[in-house]
Short mmCIF file of C-alpha atoms and ligand atoms in Angstrom, two decimals:
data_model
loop_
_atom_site.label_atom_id
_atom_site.label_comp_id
_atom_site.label_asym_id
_atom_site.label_seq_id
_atom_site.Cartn_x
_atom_site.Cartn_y
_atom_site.Cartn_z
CA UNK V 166 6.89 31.50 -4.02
CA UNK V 167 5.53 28.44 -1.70
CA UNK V 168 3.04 29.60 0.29
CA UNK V 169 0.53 27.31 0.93
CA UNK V 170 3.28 24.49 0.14
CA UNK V 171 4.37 22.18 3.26
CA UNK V 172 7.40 20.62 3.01
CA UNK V 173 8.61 16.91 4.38
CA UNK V 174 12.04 17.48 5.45
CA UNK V 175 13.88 14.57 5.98
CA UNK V 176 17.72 15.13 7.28
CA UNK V 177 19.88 11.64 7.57
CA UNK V 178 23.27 11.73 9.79
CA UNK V 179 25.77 13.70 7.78
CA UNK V 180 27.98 16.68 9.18
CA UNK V 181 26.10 18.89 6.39
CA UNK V 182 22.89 17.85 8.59
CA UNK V 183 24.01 21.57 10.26
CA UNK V 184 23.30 23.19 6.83
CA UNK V 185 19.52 21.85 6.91
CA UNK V 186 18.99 24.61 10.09
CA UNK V 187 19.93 27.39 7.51
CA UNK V 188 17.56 25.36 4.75
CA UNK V 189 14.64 25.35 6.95
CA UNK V 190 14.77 29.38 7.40
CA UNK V 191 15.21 29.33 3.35
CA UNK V 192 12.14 27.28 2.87
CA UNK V 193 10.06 29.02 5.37
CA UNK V 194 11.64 32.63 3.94
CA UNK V 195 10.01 31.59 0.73
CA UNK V 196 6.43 30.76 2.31
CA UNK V 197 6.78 27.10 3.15
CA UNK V 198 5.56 25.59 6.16
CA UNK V 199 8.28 22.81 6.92
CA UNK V 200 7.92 19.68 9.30
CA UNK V 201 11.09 18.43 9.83
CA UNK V 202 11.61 13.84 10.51
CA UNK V 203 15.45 13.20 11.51
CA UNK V 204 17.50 10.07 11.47
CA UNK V 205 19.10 8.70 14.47
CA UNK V 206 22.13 9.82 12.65
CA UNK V 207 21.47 12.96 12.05
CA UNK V 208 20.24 13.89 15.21
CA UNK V 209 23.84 13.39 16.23
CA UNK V 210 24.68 16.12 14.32
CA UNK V 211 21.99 18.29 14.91
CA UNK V 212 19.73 18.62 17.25
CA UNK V 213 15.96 18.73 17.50
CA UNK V 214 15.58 21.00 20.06
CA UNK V 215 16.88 23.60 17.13
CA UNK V 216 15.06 22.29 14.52
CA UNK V 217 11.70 22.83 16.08
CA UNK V 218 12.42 26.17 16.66
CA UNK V 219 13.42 26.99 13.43
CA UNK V 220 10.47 25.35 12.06
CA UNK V 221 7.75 25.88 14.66
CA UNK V 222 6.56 21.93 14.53
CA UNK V 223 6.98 19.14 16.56
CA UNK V 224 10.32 17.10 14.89
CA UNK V 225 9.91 13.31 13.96
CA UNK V 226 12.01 11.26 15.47
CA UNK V 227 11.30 8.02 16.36
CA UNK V 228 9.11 5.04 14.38
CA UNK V 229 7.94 3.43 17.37
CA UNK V 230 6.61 6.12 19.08
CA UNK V 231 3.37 6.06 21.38
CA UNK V 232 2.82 9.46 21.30
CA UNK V 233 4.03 10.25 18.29
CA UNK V 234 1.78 7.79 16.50
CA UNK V 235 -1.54 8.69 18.22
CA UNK V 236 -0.85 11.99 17.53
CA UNK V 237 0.63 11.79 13.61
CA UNK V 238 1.01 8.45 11.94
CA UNK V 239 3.97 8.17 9.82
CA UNK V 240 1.51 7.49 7.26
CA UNK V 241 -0.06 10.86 8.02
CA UNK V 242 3.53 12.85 7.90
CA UNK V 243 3.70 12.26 4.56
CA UNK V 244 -0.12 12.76 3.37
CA UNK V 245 0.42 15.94 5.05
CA UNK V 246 3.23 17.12 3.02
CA UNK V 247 3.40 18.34 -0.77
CA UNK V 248 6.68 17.18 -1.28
CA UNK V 249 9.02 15.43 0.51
CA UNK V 250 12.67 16.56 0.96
CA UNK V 251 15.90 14.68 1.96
CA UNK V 252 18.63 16.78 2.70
CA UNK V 253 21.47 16.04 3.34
CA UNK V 254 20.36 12.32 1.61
CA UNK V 255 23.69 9.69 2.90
CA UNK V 256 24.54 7.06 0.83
CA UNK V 257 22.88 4.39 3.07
CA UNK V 258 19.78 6.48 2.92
CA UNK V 259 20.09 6.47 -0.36
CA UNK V 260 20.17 2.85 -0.45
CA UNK V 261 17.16 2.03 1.89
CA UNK V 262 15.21 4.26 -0.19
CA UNK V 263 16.13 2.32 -3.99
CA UNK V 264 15.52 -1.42 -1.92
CA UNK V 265 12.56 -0.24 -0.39
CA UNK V 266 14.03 -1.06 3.27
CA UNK V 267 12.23 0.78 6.34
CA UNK V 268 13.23 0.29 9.51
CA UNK V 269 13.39 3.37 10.79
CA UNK V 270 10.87 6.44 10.81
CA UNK V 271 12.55 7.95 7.91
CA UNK V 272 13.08 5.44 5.64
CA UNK V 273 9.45 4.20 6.56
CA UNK V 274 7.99 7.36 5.30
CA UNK V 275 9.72 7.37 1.93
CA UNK V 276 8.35 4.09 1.56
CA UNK V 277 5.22 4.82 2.17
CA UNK V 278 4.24 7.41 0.39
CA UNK V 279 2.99 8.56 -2.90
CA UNK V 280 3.60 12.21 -2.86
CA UNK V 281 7.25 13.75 -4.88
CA UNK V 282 10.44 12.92 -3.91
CA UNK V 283 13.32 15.35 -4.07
CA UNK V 284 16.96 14.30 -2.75
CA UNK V 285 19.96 16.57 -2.03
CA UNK V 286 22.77 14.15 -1.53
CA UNK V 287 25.90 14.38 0.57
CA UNK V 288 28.35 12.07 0.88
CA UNK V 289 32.48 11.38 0.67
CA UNK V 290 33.58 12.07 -2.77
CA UNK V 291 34.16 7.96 -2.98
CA UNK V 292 31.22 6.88 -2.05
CA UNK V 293 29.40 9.13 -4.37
CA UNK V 294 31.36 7.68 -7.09
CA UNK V 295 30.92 4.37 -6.02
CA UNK V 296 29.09 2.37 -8.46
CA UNK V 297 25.96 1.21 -6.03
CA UNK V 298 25.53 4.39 -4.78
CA UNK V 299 25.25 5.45 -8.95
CA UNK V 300 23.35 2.84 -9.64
CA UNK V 301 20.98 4.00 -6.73
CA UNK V 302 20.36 7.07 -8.33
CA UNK V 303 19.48 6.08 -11.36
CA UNK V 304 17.00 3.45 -9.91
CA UNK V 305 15.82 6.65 -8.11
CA UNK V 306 15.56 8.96 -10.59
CA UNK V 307 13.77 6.56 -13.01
CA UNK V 308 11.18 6.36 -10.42
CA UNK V 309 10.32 10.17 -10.49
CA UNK V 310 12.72 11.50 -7.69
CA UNK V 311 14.37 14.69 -8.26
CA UNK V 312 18.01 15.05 -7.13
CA UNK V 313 19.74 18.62 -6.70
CA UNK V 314 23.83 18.44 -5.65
CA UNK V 315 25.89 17.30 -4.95
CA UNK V 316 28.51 20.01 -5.07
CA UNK V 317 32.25 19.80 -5.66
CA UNK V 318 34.59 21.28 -3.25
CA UNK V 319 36.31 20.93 0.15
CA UNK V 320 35.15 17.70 2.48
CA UNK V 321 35.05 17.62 5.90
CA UNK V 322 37.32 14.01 5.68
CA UNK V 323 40.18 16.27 4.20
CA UNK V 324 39.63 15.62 0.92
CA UNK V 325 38.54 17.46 -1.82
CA UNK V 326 35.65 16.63 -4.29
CA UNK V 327 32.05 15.84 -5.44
CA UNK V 328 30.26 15.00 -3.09
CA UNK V 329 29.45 18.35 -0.41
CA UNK V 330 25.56 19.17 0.30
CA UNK V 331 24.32 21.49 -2.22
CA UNK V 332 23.75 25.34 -0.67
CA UNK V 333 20.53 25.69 1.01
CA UNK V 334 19.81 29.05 -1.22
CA UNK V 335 20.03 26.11 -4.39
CA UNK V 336 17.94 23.25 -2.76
CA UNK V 337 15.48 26.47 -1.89
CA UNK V 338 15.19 27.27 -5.48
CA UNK V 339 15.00 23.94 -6.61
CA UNK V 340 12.02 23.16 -4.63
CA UNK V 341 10.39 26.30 -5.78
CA UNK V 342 11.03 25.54 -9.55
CA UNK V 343 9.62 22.27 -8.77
CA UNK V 344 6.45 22.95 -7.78
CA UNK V 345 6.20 25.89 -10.71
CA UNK V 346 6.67 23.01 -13.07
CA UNK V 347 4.89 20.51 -11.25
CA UNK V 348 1.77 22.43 -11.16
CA UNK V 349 0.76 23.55 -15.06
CA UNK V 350 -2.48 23.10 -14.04
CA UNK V 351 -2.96 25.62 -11.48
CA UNK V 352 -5.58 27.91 -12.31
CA UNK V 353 -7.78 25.08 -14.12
CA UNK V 354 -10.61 23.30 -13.06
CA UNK V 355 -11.13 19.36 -13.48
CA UNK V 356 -14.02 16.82 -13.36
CA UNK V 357 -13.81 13.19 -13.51
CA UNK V 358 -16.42 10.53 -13.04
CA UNK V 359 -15.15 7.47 -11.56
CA UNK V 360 -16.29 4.06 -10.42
CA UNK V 361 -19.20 2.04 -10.82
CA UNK V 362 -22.78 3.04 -10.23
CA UNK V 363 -25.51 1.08 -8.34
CA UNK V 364 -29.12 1.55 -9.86
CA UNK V 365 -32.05 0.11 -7.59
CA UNK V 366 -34.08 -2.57 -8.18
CA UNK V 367 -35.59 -2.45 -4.65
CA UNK V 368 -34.94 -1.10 -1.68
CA UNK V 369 -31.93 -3.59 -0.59
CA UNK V 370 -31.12 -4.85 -4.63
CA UNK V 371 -29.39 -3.07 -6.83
CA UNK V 372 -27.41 -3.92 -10.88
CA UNK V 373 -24.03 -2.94 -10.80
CA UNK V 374 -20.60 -3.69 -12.01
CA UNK V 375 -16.99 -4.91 -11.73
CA UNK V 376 -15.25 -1.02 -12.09
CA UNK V 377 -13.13 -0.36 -8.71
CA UNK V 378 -12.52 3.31 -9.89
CA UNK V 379 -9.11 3.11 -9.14
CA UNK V 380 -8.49 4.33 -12.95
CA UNK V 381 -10.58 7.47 -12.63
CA UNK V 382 -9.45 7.92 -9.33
CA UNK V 383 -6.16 7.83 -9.94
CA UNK V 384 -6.67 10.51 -12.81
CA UNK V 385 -7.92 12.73 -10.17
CA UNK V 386 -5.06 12.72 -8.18
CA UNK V 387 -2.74 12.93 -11.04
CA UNK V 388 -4.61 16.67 -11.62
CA UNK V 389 -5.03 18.02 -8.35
CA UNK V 390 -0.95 17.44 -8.34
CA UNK V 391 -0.36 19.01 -11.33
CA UNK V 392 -2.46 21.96 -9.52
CA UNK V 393 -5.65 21.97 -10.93
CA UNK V 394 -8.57 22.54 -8.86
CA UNK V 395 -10.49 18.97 -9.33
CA UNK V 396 -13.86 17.75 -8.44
CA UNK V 397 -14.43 13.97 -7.95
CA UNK V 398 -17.75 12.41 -8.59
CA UNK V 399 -17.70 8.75 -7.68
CA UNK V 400 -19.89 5.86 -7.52
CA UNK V 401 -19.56 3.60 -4.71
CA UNK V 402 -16.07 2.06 -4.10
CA UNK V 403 -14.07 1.29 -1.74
CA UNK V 404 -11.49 3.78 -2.16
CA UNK V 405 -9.92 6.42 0.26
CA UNK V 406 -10.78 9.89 -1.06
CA UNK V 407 -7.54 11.02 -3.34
CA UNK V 408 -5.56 14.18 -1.32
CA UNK V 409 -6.85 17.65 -2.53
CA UNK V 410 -9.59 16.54 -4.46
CA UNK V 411 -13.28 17.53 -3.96
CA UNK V 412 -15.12 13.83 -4.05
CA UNK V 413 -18.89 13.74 -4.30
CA UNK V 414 -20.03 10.43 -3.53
CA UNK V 415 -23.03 9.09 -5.56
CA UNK V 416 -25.00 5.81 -6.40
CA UNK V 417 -27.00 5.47 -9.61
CA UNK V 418 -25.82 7.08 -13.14
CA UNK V 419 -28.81 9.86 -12.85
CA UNK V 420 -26.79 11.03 -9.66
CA UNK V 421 -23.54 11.17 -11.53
CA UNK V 422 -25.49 13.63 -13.91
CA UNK V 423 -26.58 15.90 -11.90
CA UNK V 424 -23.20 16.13 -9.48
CA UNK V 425 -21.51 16.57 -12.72
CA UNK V 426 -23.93 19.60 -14.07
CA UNK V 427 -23.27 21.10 -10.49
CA UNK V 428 -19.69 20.57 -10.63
CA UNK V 429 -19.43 22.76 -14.51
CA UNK V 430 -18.11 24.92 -15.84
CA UNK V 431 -14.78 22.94 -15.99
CA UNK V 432 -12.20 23.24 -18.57
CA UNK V 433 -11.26 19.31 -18.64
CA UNK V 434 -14.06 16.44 -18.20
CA UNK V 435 -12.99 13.12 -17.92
CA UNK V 436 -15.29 10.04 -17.81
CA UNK V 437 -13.80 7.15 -16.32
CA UNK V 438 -17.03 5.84 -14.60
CA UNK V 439 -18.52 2.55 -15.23
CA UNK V 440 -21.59 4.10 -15.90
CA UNK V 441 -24.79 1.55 -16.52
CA UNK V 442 -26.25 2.08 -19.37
CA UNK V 443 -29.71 0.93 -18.73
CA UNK V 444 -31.77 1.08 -15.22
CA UNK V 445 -34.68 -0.97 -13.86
CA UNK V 446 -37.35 1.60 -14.88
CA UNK V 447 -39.54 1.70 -11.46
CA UNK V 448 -37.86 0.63 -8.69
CA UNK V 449 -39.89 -1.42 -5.86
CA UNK V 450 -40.76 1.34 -2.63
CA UNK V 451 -40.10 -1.89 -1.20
CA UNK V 452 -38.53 -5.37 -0.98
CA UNK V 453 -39.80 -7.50 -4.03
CA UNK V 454 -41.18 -10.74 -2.28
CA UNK V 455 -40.77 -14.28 -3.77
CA UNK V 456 -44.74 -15.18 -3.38
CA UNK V 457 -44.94 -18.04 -5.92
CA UNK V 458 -45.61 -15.85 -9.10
CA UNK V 459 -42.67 -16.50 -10.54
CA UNK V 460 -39.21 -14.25 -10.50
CA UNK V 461 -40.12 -10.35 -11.31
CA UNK V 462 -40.18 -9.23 -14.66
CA UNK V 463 -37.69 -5.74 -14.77
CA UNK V 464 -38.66 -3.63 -17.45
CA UNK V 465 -35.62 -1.46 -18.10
CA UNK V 466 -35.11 2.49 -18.81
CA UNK V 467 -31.71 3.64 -20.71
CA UNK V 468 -29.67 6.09 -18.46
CA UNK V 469 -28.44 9.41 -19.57
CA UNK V 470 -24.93 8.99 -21.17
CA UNK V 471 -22.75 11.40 -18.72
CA UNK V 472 -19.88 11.81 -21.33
CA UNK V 473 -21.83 12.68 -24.51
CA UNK V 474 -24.19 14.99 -22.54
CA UNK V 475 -20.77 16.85 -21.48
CA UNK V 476 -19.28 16.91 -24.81
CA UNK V 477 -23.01 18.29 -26.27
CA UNK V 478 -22.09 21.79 -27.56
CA UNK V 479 -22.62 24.22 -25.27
CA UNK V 480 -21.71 27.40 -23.31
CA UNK V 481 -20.36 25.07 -20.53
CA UNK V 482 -18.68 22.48 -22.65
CA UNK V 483 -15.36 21.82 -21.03
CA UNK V 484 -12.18 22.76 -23.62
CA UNK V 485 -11.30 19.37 -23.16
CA UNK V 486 -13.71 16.61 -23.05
CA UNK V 487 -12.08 12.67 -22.53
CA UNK V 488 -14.08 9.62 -22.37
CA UNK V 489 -12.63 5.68 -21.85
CA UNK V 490 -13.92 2.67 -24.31
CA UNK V 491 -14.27 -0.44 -22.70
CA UNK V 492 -14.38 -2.92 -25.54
CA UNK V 493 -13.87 -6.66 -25.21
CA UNK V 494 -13.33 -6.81 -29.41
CA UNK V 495 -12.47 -4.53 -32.15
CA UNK V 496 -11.05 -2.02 -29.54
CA UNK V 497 -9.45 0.38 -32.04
CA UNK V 498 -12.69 0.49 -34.59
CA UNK V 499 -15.31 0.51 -31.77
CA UNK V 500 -13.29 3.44 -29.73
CA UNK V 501 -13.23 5.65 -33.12
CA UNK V 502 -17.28 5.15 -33.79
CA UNK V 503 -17.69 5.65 -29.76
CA UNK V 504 -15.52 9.32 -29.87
CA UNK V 505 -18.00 10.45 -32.97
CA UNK V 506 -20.53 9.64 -31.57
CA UNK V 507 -20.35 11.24 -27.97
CA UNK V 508 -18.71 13.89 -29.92
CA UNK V 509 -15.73 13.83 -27.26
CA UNK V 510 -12.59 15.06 -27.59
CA UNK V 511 -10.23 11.90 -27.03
CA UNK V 512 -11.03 7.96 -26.06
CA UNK V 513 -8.96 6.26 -24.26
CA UNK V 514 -9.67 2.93 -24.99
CA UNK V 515 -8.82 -0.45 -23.73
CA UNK V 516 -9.04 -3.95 -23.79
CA UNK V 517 -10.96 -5.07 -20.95
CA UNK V 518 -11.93 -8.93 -21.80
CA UNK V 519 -11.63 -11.24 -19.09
CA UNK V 520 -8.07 -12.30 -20.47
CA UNK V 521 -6.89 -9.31 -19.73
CA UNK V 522 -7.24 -8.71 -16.10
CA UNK V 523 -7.88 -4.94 -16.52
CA UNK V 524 -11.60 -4.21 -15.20
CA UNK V 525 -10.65 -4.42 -11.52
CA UNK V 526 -7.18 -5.05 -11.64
CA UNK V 527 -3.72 -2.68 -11.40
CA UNK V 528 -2.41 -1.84 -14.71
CA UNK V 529 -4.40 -0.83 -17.83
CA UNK V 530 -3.18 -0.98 -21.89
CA UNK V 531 -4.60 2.29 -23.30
CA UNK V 532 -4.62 3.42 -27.07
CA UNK V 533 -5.47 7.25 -27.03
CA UNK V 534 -7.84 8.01 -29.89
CA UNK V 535 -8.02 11.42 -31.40
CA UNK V 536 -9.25 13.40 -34.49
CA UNK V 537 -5.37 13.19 -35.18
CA UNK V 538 -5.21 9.51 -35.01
CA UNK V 539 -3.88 6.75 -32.32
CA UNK V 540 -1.49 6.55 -29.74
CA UNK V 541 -0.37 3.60 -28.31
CA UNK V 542 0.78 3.30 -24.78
CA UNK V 543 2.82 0.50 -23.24
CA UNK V 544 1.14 -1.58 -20.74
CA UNK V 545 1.79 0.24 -17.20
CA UNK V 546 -0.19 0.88 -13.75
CA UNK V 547 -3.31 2.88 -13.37
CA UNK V 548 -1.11 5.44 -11.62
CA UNK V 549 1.21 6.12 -14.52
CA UNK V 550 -1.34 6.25 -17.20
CA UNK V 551 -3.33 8.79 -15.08
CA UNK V 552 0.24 10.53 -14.40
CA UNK V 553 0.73 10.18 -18.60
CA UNK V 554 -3.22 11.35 -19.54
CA UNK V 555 -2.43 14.03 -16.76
CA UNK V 556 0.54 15.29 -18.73
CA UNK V 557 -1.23 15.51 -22.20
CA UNK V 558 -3.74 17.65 -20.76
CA UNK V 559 -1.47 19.75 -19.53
CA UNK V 560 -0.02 20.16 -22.86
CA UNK V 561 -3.37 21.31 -24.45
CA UNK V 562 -3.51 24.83 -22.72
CA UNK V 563 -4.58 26.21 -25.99
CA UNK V 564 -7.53 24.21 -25.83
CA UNK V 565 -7.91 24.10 -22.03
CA UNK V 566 -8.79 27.99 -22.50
N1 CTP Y 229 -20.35 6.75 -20.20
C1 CTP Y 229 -21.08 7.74 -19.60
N2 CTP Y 229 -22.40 7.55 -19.35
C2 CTP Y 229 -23.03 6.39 -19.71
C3 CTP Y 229 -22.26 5.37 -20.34
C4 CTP Y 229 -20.93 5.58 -20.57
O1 CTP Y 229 -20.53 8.79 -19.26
N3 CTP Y 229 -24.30 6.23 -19.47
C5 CTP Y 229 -18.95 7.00 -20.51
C6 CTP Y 229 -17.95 6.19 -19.74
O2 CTP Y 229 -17.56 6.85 -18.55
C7 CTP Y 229 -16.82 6.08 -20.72
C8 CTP Y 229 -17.50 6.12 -22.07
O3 CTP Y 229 -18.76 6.68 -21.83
O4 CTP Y 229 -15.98 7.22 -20.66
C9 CTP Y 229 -17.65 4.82 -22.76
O5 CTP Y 229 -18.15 3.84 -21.90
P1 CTP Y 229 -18.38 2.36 -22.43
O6 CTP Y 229 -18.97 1.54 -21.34
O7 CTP Y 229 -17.15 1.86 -23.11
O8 CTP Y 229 -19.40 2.59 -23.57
P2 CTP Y 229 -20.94 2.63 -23.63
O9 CTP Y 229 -21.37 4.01 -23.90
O10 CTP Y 229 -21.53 1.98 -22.43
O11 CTP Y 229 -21.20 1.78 -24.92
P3 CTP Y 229 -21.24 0.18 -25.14
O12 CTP Y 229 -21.65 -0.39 -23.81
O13 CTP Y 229 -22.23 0.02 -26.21
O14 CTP Y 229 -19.85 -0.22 -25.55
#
C-alpha cells in the first residue's frame, strides 16, 4: 500500500517515542522506506542505534553536523521524503512548528519544507487541553497538516486521559489513506508550459518578458503531488526544477511547440507560459553591428499559439485543456472571447496591470472562466491557486478520461 512512498519520520522526546520502533516496522510492513530525524529529547527515550536498524538508514540527529550535512542537507531530508511524519509530536514541538521556530534539526526541517505534514500528538492530558497547545493545532491544521490521535486512556504521569500516542497500526493506516487521497491523479498524465520564452534577434539579443514561471511551475508541482505523471516544458527561468516532475527546458515559443507535441498524448494541458506572440522573422547568424546606418529595422513573424494548437480537435486533444488570460483591462470580457477562441476548456484569467504586482510577483487573483460561467477566487499565493486549479482537475475525472 506504500511502496515506492518514503517517509520523514520525525520522533520528539516523549515516553511514547518507544512506540515509534513498532511504527517504523508498520510503515516499512506496508512498503515504505522510512528515514527516521530524532530530537535531543527523544533520543533519551529511544535510541538510534535501534532505530537504524529497524529502518536500515542512517538516523538524523544533529543540525550542526559536518558529516551529516555534506552527506544530506537538512534541506535534502525533506526533498527526499513524500511526507513527513511526527510521531509522537510534544506539545513544544508542536509549538516550534505553528511559530515557525528552528533551532534544532527537527524543527528546522518542518520549517523548511514544502512537502505534507502529518502529526500524531502525545502529550499529558493537560497540556493537550491547554488552550495554546489547541490553538496550535488549529493554526496547524489550517495550514494543511494532518493530525491522527491523540488517544484517551491510561498516562504514564498516573493519570488518565486524552492525550496517549495513537497505535502505530492507526498512524500506519492513516498515512496510507493519505496518500490514496492525496494522489487522485495517479494514473494521469499532465503538461504545463511555464515561463517566459526568449526569441532571437541575434546571436547574443533576444525579446522577452517579465513571466518568472513560478505560476506554471507551481501548477506542476501541485500535479505530480496529487500523483499524476507530469511533464514540464519551461522557458528560461530561474527556477529549481519542481520534485517529480519531468522539466524540458526550452527558449523560443517554436521550442515550446514542439516539446509540447512530444510530450502528448496527455489528458490535462495547461498553458501558463508567457508565450511571445510575435518573433523577429530572420534572426542575424551573427551580431547586428551599429555601422552608422541607422538602428535595424526587425520585421516580425507571429508565433504559433501553443494553447489553441492543443485545444485544436484532435485524436490527441487532452480531456482537459486550461489556458491563463493576462489582461491589463476588461479581464472578465477579454478572458471569455480568449477561451472561444483557442477553443480551450477553462481560462484562468487575471489582472496583471502594473498596479497589481502579479506578473513576477507571489500571489495571483484568478477568475476561472468556463462554458458554465465564472468563478471567483480570493486573492492567495501562486502555490495555493496551483494547489486549488490542481484540485478542480482532479474533480473532472469524467472528462480527464
Ligand atoms: N499562449 C500560448 N501561445 C501563444 C500565446 C499565448 O500558448 N503564442 C497561451 C498562454 O500560455 C496563455 C494563453 O495563451 O495560457 C493566453 O495568453 P495571453 O498572453 O493572455 O494571450 P494572447 O494569446 O497573447 O493574446 P493577447 O496578447 O492578444 O491578449
Amino acid at each position: 500500500m506504500l511502496h515506492g512512498k518514503r517517509i520523514l519520520l520525525i520522533i520528539s522526546g516523549g515516553i511514547a517515542a518507544y512506540k515509534s520502533l513498532e511504527l517504523v516496522r508498520r510503515l516499512r510492513e506496508r512498503g515504505a522506506a522510512v528515514r527516521c530525524v530524532v530530537t535531543r529529547g527523544g533520543a533519551q527515550f529511544i535510541t538510534p542505534l535501534s532505530l537504524a536498524a529497524l529502518s536500515e538508514d542512517k538516523v538524523y540527529t544533529e543540525l550542526f553536523s559536518l558529516t551529516d550535512e555534506a552527506e544530506m542537507g537538512h534541506i535534502q531530508l525533506s526533498r527526499d521524503a513524500d511526507l513527513l511524519l511526527v510521531a509522537p509530536a510534544t506539545a513544544d514541538l508542536l509549538a516550534k512548528m505553528t511559530h515557525g521556530q528552528a533551532d534544532d534539526l527537527a524543527s528546522t526541517v518542518l520549517l523548511a519544507t514544502d512537502k505534507d505534514v502529518m502529526v500524531a500528538p502525545a502529550m499529558n492530558m493537560r497540556m493537550w487541553e491547554h488552550p495554546a497547545t489547541q490553538d496550535n493545532l488549529r493554526t496547524l491544521q489550517a495550514r494543511g497538516v494532518r493530525v491522527v490521535g491523540p488517544e484517551e486512556g491510561d498516562m504514564a504521569c498516573g493519570e488518565y486521559g486524552l492525550g496517549r500516542l495513537a497505535e502505530p497500526d492507526d498512524i500506519a493506516a492513516a498515512v496510507s489513506d493519505f496518500f490514496q487521497t492525496s494522489a487522485p491523479l495517479s494514473g494521469r498524465h499532465a503538461l504545463v508550459t511555464s515561463g517566459p520564452t526568449h526569441e532571437p534577434i541575434d546571436p547574443v539579443r533576444y525579446i522577452a518578458n517579465r513571466s518568472s514561471g513560478r505560476q506554471g511551475h507551481a501548477i506542476a508541482a501541485a500535479l505530480a503531488r496529487r500523483g499524476a505523471t507530469t511533464t514540464l516544458v519551461s522557458g528560461p527561468t530561474n527556477l529549481p526544477d519542481p520534485p517529480g516532475v519531468n522539466v524540458v527546458r526550452v527558449e523560443s515559443a517554436r521550442d515550446i511547440l514542439a516539446a509540447c507535441e512530444a510530450a502528448l498524448p496527455v489528458d490535462v494541458a495547461i498553458c501558463a507560459a508567457a508565450v511571445a506572440d510575435w518573433r523577429v522573422a530572420r534572426a542575424a547568424n551573427e551580431k547586428l553591428k551599429k555601422n552608422g546606418g541607422g538602428p535595424p529595422k526587425l520585421e516580425m513573424a507571429e508565433n504559433p499559439d501553443i494553447l489553441a494548437s492543443l485545444a485544436a480537435p484532435a485524436n490527441t486533444r487532452p480531456g482537459l485543456v486550461i489556458g491563463f488570460a493576462a489582461e491589463t483591462e476588461l479581464v472578465i470580457e477579454n478572458a471569455r472571447a480568449k477561451r472561444e477562441h483557442k477553443g480551450c476548456d477553462w481560462i484562468l484569467a487575471n489582472d496583471v496591470s502594473p498596479k497589481t504586482g502579479t506578473f513576477g510577483g507571489e500571489e495571483n487573483t484568478i477568475h476561472l472562466v468556463s462554458a458554465e460561467g465564472v468563478e471567483d477566487w480570493p486573492r492567495m499565493s501562486k502555490t495555493a491557486v496551483a494547489n486549488r486549479l490542481a484540485d478542480r482537475v482532479a474533480e473532472m475525472q469524467e472528462i480527464l478520461e
